[in-house]
XYZ file of C-alpha atoms in Angstrom:
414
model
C 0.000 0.000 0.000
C 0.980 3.713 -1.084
C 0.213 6.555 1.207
C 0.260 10.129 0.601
C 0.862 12.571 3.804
C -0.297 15.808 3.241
C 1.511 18.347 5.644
C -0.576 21.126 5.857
C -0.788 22.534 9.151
C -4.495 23.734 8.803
C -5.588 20.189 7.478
C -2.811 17.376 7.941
C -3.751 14.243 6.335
C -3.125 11.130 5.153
C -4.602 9.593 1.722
C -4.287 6.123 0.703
C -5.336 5.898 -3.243
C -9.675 6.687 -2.743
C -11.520 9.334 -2.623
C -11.395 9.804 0.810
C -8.379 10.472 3.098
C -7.602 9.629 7.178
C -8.487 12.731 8.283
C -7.717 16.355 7.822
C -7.116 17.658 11.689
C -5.768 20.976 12.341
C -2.095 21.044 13.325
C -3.013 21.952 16.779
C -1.366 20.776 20.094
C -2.042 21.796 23.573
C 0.059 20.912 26.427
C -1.848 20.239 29.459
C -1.560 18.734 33.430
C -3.605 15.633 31.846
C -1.522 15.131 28.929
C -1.858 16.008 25.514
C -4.509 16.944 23.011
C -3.958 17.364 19.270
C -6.520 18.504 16.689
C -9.772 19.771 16.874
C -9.494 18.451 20.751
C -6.674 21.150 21.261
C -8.280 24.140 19.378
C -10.880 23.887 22.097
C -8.435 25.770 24.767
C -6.222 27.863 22.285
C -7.395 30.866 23.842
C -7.752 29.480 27.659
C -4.046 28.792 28.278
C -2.170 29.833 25.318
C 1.193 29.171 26.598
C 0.085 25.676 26.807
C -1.375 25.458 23.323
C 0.952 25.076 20.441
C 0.144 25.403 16.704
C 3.316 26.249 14.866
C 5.428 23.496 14.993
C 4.697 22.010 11.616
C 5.959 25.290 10.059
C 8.625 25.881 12.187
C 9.910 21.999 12.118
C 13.215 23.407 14.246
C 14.426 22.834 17.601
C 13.419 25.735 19.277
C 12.002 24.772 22.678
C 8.528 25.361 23.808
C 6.987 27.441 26.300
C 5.572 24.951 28.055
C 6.859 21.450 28.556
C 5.955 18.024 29.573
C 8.092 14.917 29.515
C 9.372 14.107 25.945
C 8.263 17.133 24.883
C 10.800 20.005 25.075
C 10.629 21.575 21.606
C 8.800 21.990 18.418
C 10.784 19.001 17.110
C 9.552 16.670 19.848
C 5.782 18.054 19.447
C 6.283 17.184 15.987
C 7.802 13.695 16.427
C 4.458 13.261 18.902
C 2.000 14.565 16.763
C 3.272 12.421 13.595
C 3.288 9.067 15.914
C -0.539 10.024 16.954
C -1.276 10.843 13.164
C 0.263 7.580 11.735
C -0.908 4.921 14.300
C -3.934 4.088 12.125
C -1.913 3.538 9.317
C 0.835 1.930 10.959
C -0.803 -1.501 11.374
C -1.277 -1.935 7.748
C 2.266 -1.500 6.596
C 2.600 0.971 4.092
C 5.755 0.140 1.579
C 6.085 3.513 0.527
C 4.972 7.211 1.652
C 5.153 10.749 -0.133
C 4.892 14.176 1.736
C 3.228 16.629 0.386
C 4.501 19.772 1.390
C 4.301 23.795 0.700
C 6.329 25.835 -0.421
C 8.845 27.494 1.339
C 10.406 24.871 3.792
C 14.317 24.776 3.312
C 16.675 22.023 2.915
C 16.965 21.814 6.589
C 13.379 21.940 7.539
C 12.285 18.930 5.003
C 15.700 16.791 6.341
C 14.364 17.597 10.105
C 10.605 16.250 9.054
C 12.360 13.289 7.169
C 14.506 12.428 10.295
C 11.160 12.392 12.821
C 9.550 10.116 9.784
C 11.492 7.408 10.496
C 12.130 7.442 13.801
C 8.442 7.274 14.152
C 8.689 4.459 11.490
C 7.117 5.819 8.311
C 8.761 4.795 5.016
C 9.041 7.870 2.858
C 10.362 7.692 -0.020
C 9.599 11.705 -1.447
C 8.368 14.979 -1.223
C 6.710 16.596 -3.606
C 5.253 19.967 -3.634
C 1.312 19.815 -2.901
C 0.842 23.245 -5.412
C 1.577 20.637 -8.111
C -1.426 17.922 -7.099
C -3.624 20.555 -6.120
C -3.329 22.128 -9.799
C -2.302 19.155 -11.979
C -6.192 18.171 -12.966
C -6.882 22.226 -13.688
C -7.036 23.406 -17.413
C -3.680 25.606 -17.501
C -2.235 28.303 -19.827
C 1.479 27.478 -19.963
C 2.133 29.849 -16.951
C -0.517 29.961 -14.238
C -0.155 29.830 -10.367
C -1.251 28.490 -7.682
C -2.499 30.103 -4.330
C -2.715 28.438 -0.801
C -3.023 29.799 2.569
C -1.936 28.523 5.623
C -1.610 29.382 9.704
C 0.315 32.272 9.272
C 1.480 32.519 5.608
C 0.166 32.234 2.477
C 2.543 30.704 -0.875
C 2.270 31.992 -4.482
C 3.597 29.204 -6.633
C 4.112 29.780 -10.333
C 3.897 27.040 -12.378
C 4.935 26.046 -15.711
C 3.079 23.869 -18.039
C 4.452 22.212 -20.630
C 5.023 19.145 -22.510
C 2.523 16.834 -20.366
C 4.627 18.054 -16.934
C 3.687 20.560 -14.348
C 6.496 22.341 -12.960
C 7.388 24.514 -9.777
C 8.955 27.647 -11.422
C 8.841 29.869 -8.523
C 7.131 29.782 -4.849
C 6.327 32.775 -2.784
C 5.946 32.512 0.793
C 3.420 35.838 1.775
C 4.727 36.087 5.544
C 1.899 37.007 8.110
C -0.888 36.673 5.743
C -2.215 33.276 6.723
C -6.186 31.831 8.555
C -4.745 33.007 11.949
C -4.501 36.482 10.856
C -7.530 37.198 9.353
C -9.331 35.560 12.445
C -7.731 38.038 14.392
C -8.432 40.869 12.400
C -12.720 39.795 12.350
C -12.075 39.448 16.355
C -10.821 43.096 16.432
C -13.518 44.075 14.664
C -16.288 42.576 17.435
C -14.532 43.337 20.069
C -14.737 47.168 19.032
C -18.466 46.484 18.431
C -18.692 44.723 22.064
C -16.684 47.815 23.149
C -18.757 50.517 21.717
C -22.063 48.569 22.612
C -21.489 47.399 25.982
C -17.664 48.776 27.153
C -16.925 45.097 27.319
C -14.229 43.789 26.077
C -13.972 39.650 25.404
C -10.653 39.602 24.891
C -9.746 40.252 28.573
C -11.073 37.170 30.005
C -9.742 33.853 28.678
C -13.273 32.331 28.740
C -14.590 34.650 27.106
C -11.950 35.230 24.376
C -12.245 31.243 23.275
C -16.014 31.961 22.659
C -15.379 34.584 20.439
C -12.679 32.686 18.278
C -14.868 29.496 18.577
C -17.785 31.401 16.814
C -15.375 33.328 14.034
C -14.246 30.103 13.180
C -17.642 28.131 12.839
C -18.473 31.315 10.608
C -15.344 31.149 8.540
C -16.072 27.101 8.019
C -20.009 28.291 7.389
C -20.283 28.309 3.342
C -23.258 30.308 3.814
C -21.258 33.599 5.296
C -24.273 35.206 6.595
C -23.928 38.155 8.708
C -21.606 36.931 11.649
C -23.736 36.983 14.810
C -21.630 36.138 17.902
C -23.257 36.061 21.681
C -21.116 35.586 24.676
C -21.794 34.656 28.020
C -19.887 35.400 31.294
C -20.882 35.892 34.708
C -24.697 35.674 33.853
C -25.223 37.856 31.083
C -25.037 37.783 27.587
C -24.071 40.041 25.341
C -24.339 39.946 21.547
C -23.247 41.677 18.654
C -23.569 41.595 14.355
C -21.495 42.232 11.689
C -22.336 42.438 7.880
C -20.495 40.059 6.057
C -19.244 42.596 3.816
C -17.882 44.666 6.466
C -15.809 41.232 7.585
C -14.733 40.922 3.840
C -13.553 44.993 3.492
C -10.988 43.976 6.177
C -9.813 40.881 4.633
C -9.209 42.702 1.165
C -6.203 44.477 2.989
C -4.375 41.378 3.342
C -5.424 39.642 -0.126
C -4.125 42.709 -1.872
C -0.720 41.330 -0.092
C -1.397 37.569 -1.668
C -2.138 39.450 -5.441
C 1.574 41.123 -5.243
C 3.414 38.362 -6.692
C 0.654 37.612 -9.349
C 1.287 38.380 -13.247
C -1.668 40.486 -14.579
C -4.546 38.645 -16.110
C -3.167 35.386 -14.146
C -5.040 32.251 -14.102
C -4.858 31.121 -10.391
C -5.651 27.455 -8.575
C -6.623 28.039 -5.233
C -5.586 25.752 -2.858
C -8.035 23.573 -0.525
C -8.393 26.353 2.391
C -7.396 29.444 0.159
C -10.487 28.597 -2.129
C -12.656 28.737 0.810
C -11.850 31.956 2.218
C -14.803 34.468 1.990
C -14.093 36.944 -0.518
C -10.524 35.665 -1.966
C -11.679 34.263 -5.609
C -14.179 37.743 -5.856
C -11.257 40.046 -5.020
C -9.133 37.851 -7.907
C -11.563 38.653 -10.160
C -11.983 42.579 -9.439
C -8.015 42.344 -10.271
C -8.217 40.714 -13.920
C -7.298 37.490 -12.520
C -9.179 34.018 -13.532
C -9.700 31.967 -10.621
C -10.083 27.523 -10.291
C -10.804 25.891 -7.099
C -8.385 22.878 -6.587
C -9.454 19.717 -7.464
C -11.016 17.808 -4.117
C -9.695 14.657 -5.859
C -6.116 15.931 -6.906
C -4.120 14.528 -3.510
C -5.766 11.401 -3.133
C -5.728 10.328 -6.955
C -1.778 11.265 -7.591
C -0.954 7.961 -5.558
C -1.584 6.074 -8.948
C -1.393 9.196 -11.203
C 1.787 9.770 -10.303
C 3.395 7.032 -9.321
C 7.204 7.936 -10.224
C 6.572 9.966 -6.971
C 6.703 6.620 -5.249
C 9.900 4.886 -7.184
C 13.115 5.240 -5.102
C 16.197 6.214 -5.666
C 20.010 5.333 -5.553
C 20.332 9.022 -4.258
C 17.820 8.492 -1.498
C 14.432 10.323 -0.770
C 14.057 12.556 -2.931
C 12.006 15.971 -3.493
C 9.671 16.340 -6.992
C 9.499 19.613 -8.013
C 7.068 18.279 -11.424
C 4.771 15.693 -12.357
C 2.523 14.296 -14.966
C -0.064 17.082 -16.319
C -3.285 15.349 -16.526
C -5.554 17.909 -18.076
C -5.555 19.797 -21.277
C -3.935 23.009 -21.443
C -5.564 26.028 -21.648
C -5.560 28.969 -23.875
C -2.992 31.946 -22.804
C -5.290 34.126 -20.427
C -5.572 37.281 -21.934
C -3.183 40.247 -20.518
C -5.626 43.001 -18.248
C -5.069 46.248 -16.888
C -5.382 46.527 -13.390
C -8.628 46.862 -12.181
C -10.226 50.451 -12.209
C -10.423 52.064 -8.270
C -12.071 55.185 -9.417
C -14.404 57.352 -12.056
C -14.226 60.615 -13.211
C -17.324 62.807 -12.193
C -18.898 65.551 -13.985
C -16.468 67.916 -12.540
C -13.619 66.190 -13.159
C -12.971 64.854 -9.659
C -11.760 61.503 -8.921
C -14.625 59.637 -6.833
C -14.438 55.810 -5.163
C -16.404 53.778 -7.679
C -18.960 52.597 -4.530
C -19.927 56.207 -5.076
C -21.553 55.196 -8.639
C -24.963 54.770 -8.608
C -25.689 54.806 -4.866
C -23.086 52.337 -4.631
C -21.670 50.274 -7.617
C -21.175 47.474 -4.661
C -24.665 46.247 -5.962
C -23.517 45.382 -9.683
C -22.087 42.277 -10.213
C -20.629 39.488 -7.992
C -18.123 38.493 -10.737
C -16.423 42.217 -10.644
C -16.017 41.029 -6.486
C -19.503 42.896 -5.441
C -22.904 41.838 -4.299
C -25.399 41.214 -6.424
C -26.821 42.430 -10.052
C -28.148 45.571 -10.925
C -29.893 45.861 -13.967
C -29.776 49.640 -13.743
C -25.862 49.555 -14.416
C -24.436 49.277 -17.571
C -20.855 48.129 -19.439
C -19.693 50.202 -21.803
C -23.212 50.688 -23.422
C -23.906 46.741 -22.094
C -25.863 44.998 -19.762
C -23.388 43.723 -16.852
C -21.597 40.710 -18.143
C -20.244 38.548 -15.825
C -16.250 37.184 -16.005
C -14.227 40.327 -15.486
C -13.349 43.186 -13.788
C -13.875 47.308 -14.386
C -10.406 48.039 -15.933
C -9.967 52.478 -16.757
C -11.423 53.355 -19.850
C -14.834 51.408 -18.615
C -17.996 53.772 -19.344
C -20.417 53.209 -16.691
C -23.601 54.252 -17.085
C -27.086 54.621 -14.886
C -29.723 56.533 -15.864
C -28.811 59.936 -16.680
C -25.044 59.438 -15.131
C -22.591 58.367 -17.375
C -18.513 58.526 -16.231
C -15.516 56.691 -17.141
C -13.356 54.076 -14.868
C -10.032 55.149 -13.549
C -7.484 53.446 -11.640
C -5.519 55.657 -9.011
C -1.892 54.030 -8.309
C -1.221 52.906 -4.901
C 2.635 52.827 -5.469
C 2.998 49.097 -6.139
């Protein structure tokens, strides 16, 4: 039997050839007086005893110690070595002959020999890494250049690929420092906790109890498809107090940090997004709005590379190696056409610069394919109805009614 590990320390998994996979548990470990809880189990106290709780030792994968220890378990490398021998005891028992990694971009030499060193000693025989950009993309319908966008704790990675000649190929990987799930969390608990402020003068965040409510509820929100309004209630000493934020408010402070994930993007870039990037409110809309073309990862892409790709699986006099291409399994895609940037502004009728929201009582009703709300029939494209599949680029002639102004972009310095 072939396994596939896929280190991602949002959704760690293993995969064994079918559709399914072992599990896909957040890299989480807490540290407690009654031992120790990975997973889900340990996302339940993240916020009660955080110097007990522990959730960045799969990207680290160093020997820096922890700051709070148990016996066995002095540093990230020993959490790691623990959390792998919890992870793998499923599979152990039914002998695996050979195991890939799937990894993201980013870890060094030294990181992916550290993880390969607390594979074996916990007894799993890899054979490869491979970068998981490549199986999340290799089903997708590329232009010969394309990337691929995943986010993670507390990063996100840009990988360009390269498709050509039946391979896919790493060209280039980005790691986006401080842009990753944990961040954008905090940012949404900022934002209630100024509403709890303003509402009540309470503030969640000073009492542990209170403060793992709050994340609790952000992250049921951010795992709810739906992305209502986020309605969060807490409860502490015998009251409760509740508070409600638009959705759209949520996804105006999010933009700040996707405009950070765009940077390394070509323009008019066809993009994969990763399993967790493609679920992010608001990330494939604000793509769009920028000229990009957006594809959600194939569900099926980890799982079916074990006999898609199975040269990832053949070892080697040189020892375990790491695959930087494999077999392209789709068929390629025309170039994606070259866009401006996306307009930011129109021209009014006295020549001022105005926020396009300002068009129309607020263009943020037009489309949901430019990265807004909803269709207005009121608006039109350059003497069209709204079509759907691009963004306003400058020299776009809105019109509504009576107004009529041209798109503008104003530079932001990048």
């Amino acid at each position: 039997m072939k396994l596939l590990f896929h280190l991602h320390d949002l959704a760690l998994g293993w995969y064994d050839g079918s559709n399914g996979s072992g599990g896909g548990d957040p890299g989480a470990a807490f540290i407690g007086t009654e031992g120790t809880l990975f997973g889900a189990e340990a996302l339940a106290s993240a916020r009660l005893a955080p110097r007990a709780f522990n959730q960045d030792h799969w990207q680290a994968l160093n020997a820096d110690p922890l700051s709070q220890t148990a016996p066995g378990l002095q540093n990230n490398a020993d959490l790691v070595y623990r959390h792998l021998q919890t992870l793998y005891e499923p599979w152990a028992g039914r002998n695996p002959e050979a195991v890939v990694i799937a990894v993201p971009g980013g870890h060094s030499t030294d990181q992916l020999g550290m993880l390969l060193g607390i594979a074996q000693e916990v007894g799993i025989p890899v054979c490869g890494f491979v970068d998981a950009a490549l199986l999340y993309a290799r089903t997708a319908a590329l232009p010969e250049r394309a990337y691929c966008i995943e986010v993670y704790l507390r990063r996100a990675v840009v990988t360009e690929l390269s498709c050509a000649d039946a391979r896919l190929q790493r060209a280039d990987a980005t790691v986006v420092p401080r842009i990753g799930q944990l961040q954008l969390i905090d940012g949404w608990l900022d934002q209630l906790v100024d509403r709890f402020v303003a509402d009540s003068r309470f503030d969640p965040l000073r009492v542990a109890e209170t403060e793992q409510q709050l994340f609790d509820q952000v992250r049921a929100w951010l795992l709810d498809t739906r992305r209502d309004a986020l309605a969060v209630e807490i409860t502490h000493q015998g009251s409760t107090r509740a508070v409600r934020i638009e959705a759209e408010e949520l996804l105006e402070r999010a933009q700040v940090r996707y405009s950070e994930i765009e940077r390394p993007l070509a323009p008019g870039s066809t993009v994969v997004l990763g399993p967790i990037a493609a679920t992010l409110p608001g990330l494939a809309a604000f793509l769009s709005s920028r000229g990009h073309r957006t594809l959600d990862a194939d569900e099926r892409g980890l799982a079916l590379s074990l006999t898609a790709c199975p040269e990832l699986f053949a070892t080697s006099e040189a020892g375990v190696q790491f695959s930087s291409a494999v077999p392209y399994a789709a068929t390629p895609a025309a170039p994606s056409p070259t866009l401006e940037p996306a307009a930011t502004h129109f021209v009014d009728a006295e020549h001022l610069a105005r926020p396009l929201d300002a068009f129309a009582n607020g263009i943020a009703a037009l489309d949901a394919a430019y990265g807004w709300r909803a269709p207005a029939a009121s608006v039109r494209v350059n003497g069209a109805p709204v079509a759907p599949g691009r963004a306003l680029v400058p020299g776009d002639v809105l019109e509504a009614g009576d107004e009529r102004v041209t798109c503008i972009r104003l530079s932001d310095g990048t």
